[in-house]
Amino acid sequence: MDLSATGEPVMTHQDPQVRVGVHISKGTCVLTRGGTDFAAYHAWVEFAAPEQASWTAEKIAFSAQGPDGKSVGLKVDLLNDACDGPRDGVPDAIWKVVALAATSAGDVGIRYTAPTS
């Protein structure tokens, strides 16, 4: 494929959003839903910085394998219902995946601090 490009791309900071993918070694992050364990192997974390606010992790979507060997998708909203802070009860392991995603995307300007329990 022939491809050419011109210009100086500039990220605007009005309402930027970034979606970051993280591969997870199977068995290192186990998600439990309804008493069933799922081994996560990939996560997509969505970050946003609305109206020049600091970066916030909004949601995370996991690809995981169930006990039957089939792949499933699991989503977790990370913001509380008022969208002004982190949702209560999100396990620390999920916040660690979010922090990994923020670290790997640091080159796009994400400066993120995980909430403290």
Coordinates of C-alpha atoms in Angstrom, one line a residue:
M1 CA 0.0 0.0 0.0
D2 CA 1.3 3.4 -0.9
L3 CA 0.7 6.0 1.8
S4 CA 1.7 9.6 2.1
A5 CA 0.8 12.2 4.7
T6 CA 1.3 15.9 5.3
G7 CA 0.6 18.3 8.2
E8 CA 1.4 18.7 11.9
P9 CA -1.2 16.8 13.9
V10 CA -2.1 18.5 17.1
M11 CA -4.1 17.0 19.9
T12 CA -6.8 19.4 21.1
H13 CA -7.6 19.5 24.8
Q14 CA -11.2 20.3 24.6
D15 CA -12.7 16.9 25.2
P16 CA -10.0 14.3 24.2
Q17 CA -10.5 10.6 24.6
V18 CA -8.0 7.9 24.4
R19 CA -8.6 4.1 24.2
V20 CA -5.6 2.0 25.2
G21 CA -5.2 -1.7 24.8
V22 CA -3.3 -3.9 27.2
H23 CA -2.4 -7.6 26.7
I24 CA -2.6 -9.5 29.9
S25 CA -0.8 -12.9 30.5
K26 CA -3.5 -15.5 31.0
G27 CA -4.0 -16.4 34.6
T28 CA -2.6 -13.2 36.0
C29 CA -5.9 -11.4 36.2
V30 CA -9.0 -13.5 37.1
L31 CA -12.4 -11.8 37.0
T32 CA -15.3 -13.3 38.9
R33 CA -18.9 -12.7 37.8
G34 CA -21.8 -14.6 39.4
G35 CA -19.4 -17.1 41.0
T36 CA -17.8 -18.0 37.6
D37 CA -14.1 -17.2 37.1
F38 CA -12.9 -15.7 33.8
A39 CA -9.2 -15.4 32.9
A40 CA -8.6 -12.0 31.3
Y41 CA -6.2 -11.8 28.4
H42 CA -6.8 -8.4 27.0
A43 CA -8.3 -5.1 28.2
W44 CA -9.3 -1.8 26.5
V45 CA -9.3 1.1 28.9
E46 CA -11.1 4.3 27.9
F47 CA -9.7 7.6 29.3
A48 CA -11.1 11.1 28.9
A49 CA -10.1 14.6 29.9
P50 CA -13.3 16.7 29.5
E51 CA -13.0 20.5 29.5
Q52 CA -9.2 20.5 30.3
A53 CA -9.7 18.4 33.4
S54 CA -7.2 15.8 34.4
W55 CA -7.4 12.4 32.8
T56 CA -10.0 10.0 34.1
A57 CA -10.5 6.3 33.4
E58 CA -14.1 6.0 32.3
K59 CA -14.5 2.3 31.6
I60 CA -12.6 -0.9 30.9
A61 CA -13.6 -3.8 28.6
F62 CA -12.0 -7.2 29.1
S63 CA -11.6 -10.1 26.7
A64 CA -11.5 -13.2 28.9
Q65 CA -11.8 -16.9 28.7
G66 CA -14.4 -18.8 30.7
P67 CA -14.1 -22.2 32.3
D68 CA -15.6 -23.7 29.2
G69 CA -12.8 -22.3 27.1
K70 CA -15.0 -19.8 25.2
S71 CA -14.1 -16.1 25.0
V72 CA -16.4 -13.5 26.6
G73 CA -16.4 -9.8 26.9
L74 CA -16.8 -8.2 30.3
K75 CA -17.2 -4.4 30.9
V76 CA -16.8 -2.3 34.0
D77 CA -17.8 1.3 34.4
L78 CA -15.1 3.0 36.4
L79 CA -16.9 6.2 37.2
N80 CA -19.7 6.6 39.8
D81 CA -23.2 7.4 38.8
A82 CA -22.6 11.2 39.1
C83 CA -19.5 10.8 36.9
D84 CA -17.4 12.9 39.4
G85 CA -15.2 10.2 40.8
P86 CA -14.3 6.5 40.9
R87 CA -17.0 3.9 41.4
D88 CA -16.9 2.2 44.8
G89 CA -16.2 -1.5 44.9
V90 CA -13.9 -1.7 41.8
P91 CA -11.3 -4.4 42.7
D92 CA -7.6 -3.3 43.1
A93 CA -6.6 -5.7 40.3
I94 CA -8.7 -3.7 37.8
W95 CA -7.2 -0.4 38.9
K96 CA -3.7 -2.0 38.3
V97 CA -4.7 -2.8 34.7
V98 CA -5.9 0.8 34.3
A99 CA -2.5 2.1 35.7
L100 CA -0.7 -0.2 33.2
A101 CA -2.7 1.2 30.3
A102 CA -2.0 4.8 31.5
T103 CA 1.7 4.1 31.7
S104 CA 1.8 2.5 28.3
A105 CA 0.0 5.5 26.8
G106 CA 2.1 8.2 28.5
D107 CA 3.4 9.4 25.2
V108 CA 0.0 10.8 24.3
G109 CA 0.0 12.9 27.4
I110 CA -2.0 10.9 29.9
R111 CA -1.0 11.7 33.5
Y112 CA -3.1 9.5 35.6
T113 CA -3.2 8.5 39.3
A114 CA -5.3 5.5 40.4
P115 CA -7.8 6.2 43.2
T116 CA -6.8 5.0 46.6
S117 CA -8.8 2.4 48.4

